[in-house]
Amino acid sequence: MRRMTGIFGPLGLALILVGSVTYGILHGSGFLSVLPLLLGFAFSVAALFFRDRTAGGRRQRRLEMHAWMSIALFLGLLVFLQTIATRHDRRFDTTANRRFSLAPQTRAILAGLEKDVAVNLFFKDTSPVRRVLEDLVREYAAASTRLTWRFVDPDRDPVAARRYGVGDVETIVVESGERDAHITETSEEALTNAILKVVRPGRKTVCFTTGHGEKSIDDEAPDGYSELGLALAGEGYDARELLLATADGVPDSCEMLVIAGPSVDLFPREEALVDGYLDGGGKVLMLLEPMTSIPRLCLIAYRHGIEVRDDMVIDRFGKLLAGNYLTPVVNTYGDHAITRPIRELSFFPQARSVLPADPAPEGVEAIVLCKTAQGAYSESDLDSLMAGQTRFDPEHDAAGPVAIAAVASRDVPPGDAAGAPLRRRMRLVVFGDADFAMNANVKTSAHRDLILNTIGWLAEQEDLISIRPRDPLLQPVVLSDREGRVVFWIPVVAVPLAVAGMAAFVSIRRRRSA
């Protein structure tokens, strides 16, 4: 028996160790997963029970009992913590850009779901992206009880794949009621846009004016607006161009009018059309570049509560953060639905100042949307600026902070026509720059949220006003001149010189010692 007692102890300990590992791997396999653990505990108890009963043996047994009680207490604590963690699953994202968290816009859309949404993910069991995607849809399901999800392996369930029209390409099918959307991208932005597509009853149309040198939503060049057009399509808008010169008016199908970076002014007839559209409760977004002669557009904006000045904003912070004085940096936003979620800086390459008209037209409510820091000013002497000279003139220039965007709104009396809405509200937003939304800049900092939030507010889609999912690979680092010099000199010059110096020192020492 003494020999058996000597075997039971080590054997029990070994089974407990093996059982801990097998339980971690096969914890879902029922009784078999805990069998080694149970045997290990049984052998350990038997070893204690049959231990030598002499005085020395009893003392040894008490010590072992204390050790086993400590182990049992520790294991009990682990089980307790595991139970708490299982019942109250919480995740904490400590990354700087909240990479593993849903964007605020996604959460807002999920919280506002009024219909059930099913997400069918057609991915093979061996797909390398399946685990990452599973984590993502779990976050979606945790944010809304109306969303359900499931993975379908097309090889194991070809009937389901055929019913949803899924081929060999890995596809996500989002469905709600009789509507569905197929996407092949696995990003949060693509999935959220697919949910929007199936839960929204219709698509609103955003009309971009043409004929005056405006930015085009079909232009894929760095200064084009094709990225904005794609972003609008993703959020459920139909973006199209409108030649205002040949139109009888702004069509009723246009939810809003966007005048993006015109290089020439409107014709008088077009001026009357846009003016009348706003008087009737229309929604207009103007993105106006500096150093362009557009008096009719400026007059339209002024009549409806926003003054557009003929100047250029100079900002010394632009030199530090963007490399030149002509790119004002906005670090202060107005208390408005458009800008309330935004916390990041914005950059406006070559901007003119825009501010609420004083006095404001009757019934108009206007506020500043974006403004620079105190160190900026608006240069009104554009001829000197073109000659490369600028200096703040207190008699003619406006001191900072300088407003670069403003918003105005006004209630419009109901129309006489049958079926006319009881109450409409004119909405006008003017930016003193159009370049911040072009392809080369729209994904920088808060630009995309700023322009899409503006369009969402104009279209009365307030649930789309938020911070959108970000591309995890697009993390631009903005350095000052000094930081840039440090980044260059240390790794490119200082470190190689230090290594070469150490090598020379070692070589000299070896020659002397030889």
XYZ file of C-alpha atoms in Angstrom:
514
model
C 0.000 0.000 0.000
C 2.877 2.381 0.823
C 4.251 1.855 -2.690
C 0.813 2.569 -4.174
C 0.541 5.717 -2.059
C 3.835 6.897 -3.484
C 2.447 6.461 -7.008
C -0.982 8.070 -6.404
C 0.435 11.500 -5.539
C 2.577 12.124 -8.659
C -0.021 10.390 -10.838
C -2.796 12.642 -9.496
C -0.698 15.751 -10.060
C 0.140 14.674 -13.634
C -3.524 13.976 -14.427
C -4.527 17.386 -13.078
C -1.953 19.077 -15.310
C -2.989 17.040 -18.352
C -6.669 17.553 -17.536
C -6.236 21.315 -17.348
C -4.820 21.347 -20.860
C -7.399 18.960 -22.330
C -10.245 20.889 -20.678
C -8.990 24.086 -22.292
C -9.041 22.378 -25.711
C -12.097 20.105 -25.359
C -14.220 22.129 -22.958
C -17.233 21.701 -25.193
C -16.981 17.890 -25.350
C -18.924 17.177 -22.179
C -17.867 14.637 -19.546
C -14.726 13.479 -21.418
C -13.195 16.937 -21.154
C -13.213 16.852 -17.335
C -12.455 13.130 -16.883
C -8.646 13.569 -16.457
C -9.237 16.320 -13.921
C -11.617 14.170 -11.879
C -9.207 11.215 -11.934
C -6.356 13.499 -10.902
C -8.272 14.808 -7.903
C -9.332 11.234 -6.964
C -5.737 9.955 -7.002
C -4.546 12.956 -5.022
C -7.188 12.434 -2.313
C -6.303 8.727 -2.170
C -2.624 9.566 -1.744
C -3.459 11.835 1.196
C -5.786 9.276 2.761
C -3.304 6.391 2.665
C -0.351 8.511 3.753
C 1.863 7.186 6.579
C -0.052 7.633 9.857
C 3.013 8.077 12.115
C 3.625 11.441 13.837
C 5.922 12.537 11.008
C 3.491 11.276 8.466
C 0.582 13.168 10.055
C 2.598 16.402 10.030
C 3.493 15.820 6.399
C -0.138 15.115 5.611
C -1.271 18.381 7.237
C 1.198 20.314 5.111
C -0.031 18.599 1.982
C -3.641 19.238 2.997
C -2.884 22.948 3.318
C -1.217 22.936 -0.088
C -4.177 21.167 -1.688
C -6.644 23.513 -0.032
C -4.716 26.461 -1.435
C -4.802 24.905 -4.896
C -8.523 24.175 -4.560
C -9.180 27.740 -3.434
C -7.203 29.103 -6.401
C -9.057 26.862 -8.852
C -12.379 27.887 -7.328
C -11.445 31.521 -7.807
C -10.582 30.854 -11.464
C -13.911 29.102 -12.011
C -15.732 32.016 -10.390
C -13.967 34.559 -12.591
C -14.619 32.447 -15.692
C -18.323 32.272 -14.824
C -18.526 36.035 -14.338
C -16.682 36.653 -17.603
C -18.977 34.257 -19.493
C -22.202 35.739 -18.176
C -21.091 39.381 -18.505
C -19.051 39.468 -21.686
C -17.327 42.835 -22.063
C -14.544 43.990 -24.371
C -12.241 46.941 -23.881
C -10.551 48.550 -26.853
C -7.374 50.308 -25.731
C -6.109 51.155 -29.240
C -5.689 54.854 -29.984
C -7.980 54.794 -33.034
C -10.593 52.444 -31.485
C -9.701 49.883 -34.151
C -11.625 47.046 -32.547
C -14.741 49.032 -31.675
C -17.789 49.870 -33.755
C -17.894 53.415 -35.036
C -20.416 55.771 -33.405
C -22.395 55.926 -36.657
C -22.715 52.139 -36.765
C -23.921 52.054 -33.180
C -26.434 54.830 -33.865
C -27.825 53.000 -36.901
C -28.069 49.701 -35.016
C -29.747 51.379 -32.057
C -32.361 52.865 -34.391
C -33.254 49.652 -36.208
C -37.013 49.254 -36.453
C -36.897 46.070 -38.529
C -35.259 42.714 -38.037
C -32.027 42.313 -39.988
C -30.369 38.989 -40.816
C -26.726 38.796 -41.834
C -25.799 35.631 -43.757
C -22.067 35.160 -44.164
C -21.155 32.726 -46.920
C -17.602 31.753 -46.005
C -15.913 28.387 -45.903
C -14.866 27.017 -42.540
C -11.226 27.341 -43.589
C -11.495 30.965 -44.705
C -8.723 33.076 -43.103
C -11.014 36.086 -42.609
C -13.775 34.146 -40.897
C -12.514 34.662 -37.341
C -12.059 38.408 -37.786
C -15.476 38.685 -39.394
C -17.059 36.693 -36.589
C -15.711 39.136 -34.023
C -17.165 41.997 -36.072
C -20.692 40.574 -36.413
C -20.709 39.642 -32.738
C -20.201 43.323 -31.991
C -23.117 44.161 -34.285
C -25.376 41.632 -32.590
C -24.382 42.915 -29.160
C -25.394 46.439 -30.207
C -28.877 45.479 -31.433
C -31.281 42.704 -30.552
C -32.871 43.094 -33.994
C -29.781 41.803 -35.770
C -29.027 38.112 -36.150
C -26.198 36.454 -38.012
C -24.995 33.076 -39.155
C -22.118 31.610 -41.098
C -22.919 29.365 -44.050
C -20.282 27.171 -45.652
C -21.304 27.000 -49.351
C -19.703 23.550 -49.660
C -21.734 22.097 -46.789
C -24.966 23.943 -47.561
C -25.106 24.448 -51.352
C -28.886 24.801 -51.227
C -28.665 27.959 -49.114
C -25.925 29.344 -51.367
C -28.093 28.702 -54.434
C -31.170 30.226 -52.778
C -29.283 33.463 -52.101
C -27.538 33.398 -55.487
C -24.058 33.114 -53.987
C -21.299 31.649 -56.148
C -17.715 30.854 -55.319
C -16.887 34.370 -54.125
C -17.120 34.915 -50.387
C -20.231 37.015 -49.926
C -22.228 38.637 -47.148
C -25.988 38.782 -47.723
C -27.870 41.255 -45.550
C -31.642 40.921 -45.628
C -34.570 42.640 -43.999
C -38.102 41.779 -45.043
C -38.142 41.387 -48.812
C -35.025 43.463 -49.412
C -31.463 42.181 -49.467
C -27.983 43.428 -50.279
C -24.945 41.426 -51.382
C -21.452 42.653 -50.540
C -18.025 41.099 -50.930
C -16.124 43.573 -48.755
C -15.660 42.589 -45.122
C -15.160 46.052 -43.657
C -17.391 47.632 -41.043
C -18.231 50.459 -43.422
C -19.433 48.060 -46.138
C -21.550 46.050 -43.693
C -23.130 49.161 -42.158
C -23.942 50.576 -45.589
C -25.540 47.262 -46.569
C -27.749 47.414 -43.472
C -28.741 50.979 -44.371
C -29.600 49.856 -47.857
C -32.088 47.191 -46.734
C -33.758 49.099 -43.900
C -34.298 52.436 -45.637
C -37.417 52.706 -47.777
C -35.959 54.907 -50.521
C -32.904 56.801 -51.699
C -32.607 60.556 -51.655
C -31.030 62.373 -54.577
C -28.190 64.854 -54.197
C -27.848 67.125 -57.257
C -24.440 68.618 -58.090
C -24.570 71.642 -60.376
C -22.420 71.705 -63.514
C -21.506 74.268 -66.145
C -19.408 76.598 -63.979
C -16.197 74.601 -63.544
C -17.488 72.749 -60.505
C -15.904 69.621 -59.043
C -17.331 66.482 -60.623
C -18.467 63.383 -58.752
C -17.242 61.340 -61.740
C -13.725 62.815 -61.695
C -11.210 60.354 -60.209
C -8.312 62.823 -60.332
C -6.864 63.997 -56.998
C -8.907 67.211 -57.237
C -12.109 65.401 -58.257
C -15.073 64.362 -56.134
C -15.432 60.682 -57.100
C -14.592 59.519 -53.555
C -17.385 61.702 -52.219
C -19.738 60.243 -54.815
C -18.872 56.710 -53.684
C -19.324 57.647 -50.032
C -22.757 59.115 -50.799
C -23.769 55.949 -52.660
C -22.640 53.887 -49.687
C -24.902 55.882 -47.367
C -27.920 55.381 -49.588
C -27.940 58.558 -51.686
C -28.215 58.889 -55.438
C -25.748 61.540 -56.549
C -26.202 63.052 -60.019
C -25.223 66.154 -61.902
C -27.617 68.934 -62.859
C -27.021 71.458 -65.638
C -28.824 74.362 -64.069
C -28.547 76.596 -67.166
C -30.929 74.396 -69.158
C -33.262 73.405 -66.336
C -36.622 75.011 -65.647
C -35.834 74.874 -61.972
C -34.422 72.611 -59.341
C -36.290 69.309 -59.880
C -38.513 68.047 -57.098
C -36.495 64.823 -57.119
C -33.437 66.735 -55.871
C -33.327 66.537 -52.112
C -30.632 69.203 -52.107
C -28.395 71.217 -54.389
C -24.614 71.151 -54.106
C -22.516 73.874 -55.757
C -18.970 72.519 -55.412
C -16.038 74.781 -56.231
C -17.331 76.800 -59.224
C -14.656 78.768 -61.057
C -17.156 81.152 -62.682
C -20.326 82.750 -61.450
C -23.960 81.801 -62.098
C -25.952 83.433 -64.844
C -28.733 85.801 -63.723
C -31.374 83.200 -64.566
C -29.565 80.555 -62.516
C -29.241 83.011 -59.655
C -33.013 83.467 -59.665
C -33.559 79.697 -59.710
C -31.309 79.029 -56.723
C -32.704 82.024 -54.855
C -36.277 80.870 -55.442
C -35.366 77.314 -54.473
C -34.107 78.505 -51.098
C -37.127 80.772 -50.619
C -39.311 77.719 -51.096
C -37.556 75.761 -48.353
C -34.789 74.208 -50.418
C -31.488 72.876 -49.148
C -28.217 74.129 -50.625
C -24.565 73.381 -49.914
C -22.016 75.840 -51.309
C -18.300 74.993 -51.397
C -16.690 78.240 -52.572
C -13.037 78.703 -53.395
C -11.187 81.975 -52.713
C -9.863 84.235 -55.475
C -12.807 83.475 -57.759
C -15.226 86.108 -58.964
C -18.630 84.786 -57.908
C -20.641 87.849 -56.782
C -24.043 86.312 -57.575
C -23.363 83.243 -55.461
C -22.114 85.448 -52.629
C -25.265 87.565 -52.932
C -27.496 84.481 -52.738
C -25.713 83.353 -49.590
C -25.982 86.842 -48.070
C -29.722 87.101 -48.766
C -30.206 83.889 -46.820
C -28.029 84.721 -43.850
C -24.365 83.996 -44.677
C -21.687 86.502 -45.688
C -18.902 85.263 -47.980
C -15.881 87.572 -47.976
C -13.401 88.147 -50.766
C -10.219 87.368 -48.862
C -7.806 84.565 -48.006
C -7.299 83.033 -44.581
C -3.691 83.053 -43.322
C -2.862 80.708 -40.465
C 0.578 80.193 -38.907
C -0.587 76.817 -37.579
C -1.019 75.789 -41.203
C 2.745 76.155 -41.624
C 3.363 73.883 -38.649
C 0.796 71.221 -39.452
C 0.273 71.362 -43.207
C 3.477 72.983 -44.459
C 2.166 76.397 -45.563
C 0.380 79.475 -44.250
C -2.453 79.171 -46.761
C -3.932 76.026 -45.197
C -5.874 77.181 -42.155
C -6.415 74.627 -39.442
C -9.829 74.400 -37.804
C -9.756 73.388 -34.178
C -13.059 74.868 -33.034
C -16.481 73.804 -34.207
C -19.865 75.389 -33.621
C -22.482 73.807 -31.400
C -24.446 72.268 -34.244
C -25.683 68.795 -35.146
C -23.214 68.663 -38.047
C -20.100 69.235 -35.980
C -21.111 68.071 -32.516
C -19.607 64.544 -32.905
C -16.349 65.795 -34.474
C -13.267 66.019 -32.274
C -10.430 66.038 -34.821
C -8.739 68.917 -36.624
C -9.683 69.891 -40.170
C -7.488 71.458 -42.847
C -8.753 73.795 -45.557
C -6.204 74.331 -48.362
C -6.676 77.962 -49.467
C -9.902 79.152 -47.878
C -11.896 82.358 -47.699
C -13.734 83.538 -44.620
C -17.446 82.828 -44.224
C -19.597 84.047 -41.353
C -23.220 84.758 -40.422
C -24.612 87.927 -42.017
C -24.963 90.933 -39.745
C -27.746 91.835 -39.453
C -29.345 88.486 -40.135
C -32.364 88.392 -42.500
C -35.710 88.131 -40.787
C -36.369 84.703 -39.351
C -32.912 83.351 -40.153
C -30.872 81.513 -37.568
C -27.185 81.393 -38.490
C -24.096 80.243 -36.627
C -20.424 79.641 -37.348
C -19.711 76.011 -38.135
C -15.881 75.978 -38.258
C -13.278 78.514 -37.218
C -9.530 78.740 -36.851
C -7.411 79.456 -33.801
C -6.573 82.931 -32.553
C -3.335 83.167 -34.540
C -5.019 83.256 -37.958
C -6.280 86.301 -39.862
C -8.036 87.020 -43.142
C -5.909 88.792 -45.764
C -8.001 91.181 -47.867
C -5.110 92.470 -50.026
C -5.040 89.608 -52.483
C -2.714 91.414 -54.904
C 0.028 91.593 -52.251
C -0.651 87.986 -51.344
C -0.164 86.922 -54.972
C 3.148 88.793 -54.907
C 4.208 86.680 -51.960
C 3.676 89.308 -49.257
C 1.190 89.284 -46.427
C 0.957 91.104 -43.125
C -1.949 91.617 -40.780
C -3.507 95.050 -41.309
C -5.890 95.826 -38.436
C -7.743 98.402 -40.550
C -8.668 96.036 -43.371
C -8.032 92.475 -42.199
C -10.086 90.478 -39.702
C -8.193 89.061 -36.750
C -8.535 85.434 -35.718
C -10.281 83.259 -34.950
C -11.565 83.312 -38.523
C -14.795 81.570 -39.498
C -14.488 79.282 -42.532
C -17.956 77.714 -42.623
C -21.412 78.808 -41.510
C -24.910 77.384 -41.487
C -28.242 79.204 -41.804
C -31.831 78.004 -41.566
C -35.280 79.546 -41.636
C -38.887 78.332 -41.422
C -40.767 78.740 -44.678
C -44.559 79.250 -44.758
C -46.521 76.320 -46.187
C -47.413 76.399 -49.872
C -50.940 76.801 -51.239
C -50.811 73.661 -53.348
C -52.771 70.626 -52.202
C -50.569 68.153 -50.417
C -47.888 70.750 -49.655
C -46.078 70.159 -46.359
C -47.374 72.152 -43.413
C -43.940 73.423 -42.543
C -40.624 73.483 -44.364
C -37.270 74.794 -43.317
C -34.739 76.383 -45.607
C -31.250 75.076 -44.946
C -28.030 76.590 -46.284
C -24.430 75.621 -45.499
C -21.462 77.506 -46.961
C -17.793 76.490 -46.752
C -15.054 78.904 -47.798
C -13.153 76.054 -49.442
C -13.921 73.144 -51.761
C -10.571 71.344 -51.684
C -11.037 69.693 -48.287
C -13.635 67.338 -49.828
C -11.718 66.413 -52.991
C -10.308 62.912 -53.532
C -6.832 63.733 -52.224
C -8.135 65.157 -48.937
C -11.548 63.717 -48.146
C -10.166 60.797 -46.100
C -7.847 63.019 -44.106
C -8.628 63.812 -40.487
C -12.336 64.709 -39.993
C -13.033 65.802 -43.576
C -15.240 62.904 -44.600
C -17.369 63.153 -41.469
C -17.636 66.907 -41.934
C -18.895 66.805 -45.527
C -21.138 63.739 -45.053
C -22.600 65.089 -41.821
C -23.387 68.320 -43.655
C -25.185 66.459 -46.436
C -26.962 64.277 -43.869
C -28.233 67.370 -42.041
C -29.367 69.031 -45.251
C -31.175 65.820 -46.260
C -32.749 65.613 -42.797
C -31.071 62.255 -42.210
C -29.972 63.070 -38.695
C -29.247 59.439 -37.820
C -26.387 59.523 -40.353
C -24.701 62.426 -38.563
C -21.903 60.784 -36.631
C -18.339 59.475 -36.859
C -17.972 56.867 -39.557
C -15.849 53.697 -39.580
C -12.252 54.423 -40.442
C -9.869 52.560 -42.687
C -7.454 50.907 -40.193
C -4.659 51.160 -42.740
C -5.107 54.886 -43.247
C -3.502 56.508 -40.250
C -1.780 59.680 -41.450
C 0.755 61.209 -39.092
C 0.998 64.984 -39.158
C 4.410 66.266 -38.062
C 5.684 69.753 -37.471
C 8.900 70.915 -39.176
C 10.930 70.195 -36.058
C 9.401 66.735 -35.620
C 10.041 66.007 -39.289
C 13.708 66.950 -38.928
C 14.021 64.726 -35.859
C 12.408 61.810 -37.699
C 14.881 62.281 -40.566
C 18.146 62.930 -38.689
C 17.917 60.265 -35.977
C 17.241 57.091 -38.043
C 18.872 58.229 -41.302
C 21.991 59.963 -39.990
C 22.571 59.625 -36.254
C 22.002 55.889 -35.818
C 24.141 54.789 -38.842
C 26.933 57.140 -37.717
C 26.816 55.714 -34.198
C 27.011 52.149 -35.513
C 29.904 53.054 -37.846
C 31.728 54.779 -34.978
C 31.338 51.749 -32.722
C 32.600 49.460 -35.496
C 35.644 51.701 -36.025
C 36.331 51.797 -32.296
C 36.184 47.994 -31.982
C 38.389 47.565 -35.048
C 41.036 49.929 -33.665
C 41.006 48.217 -30.293
C 41.493 44.807 -31.881
C 44.441 46.005 -33.977
C 46.142 47.478 -30.958
C 45.617 44.346 -28.906
C 46.863 42.064 -31.732
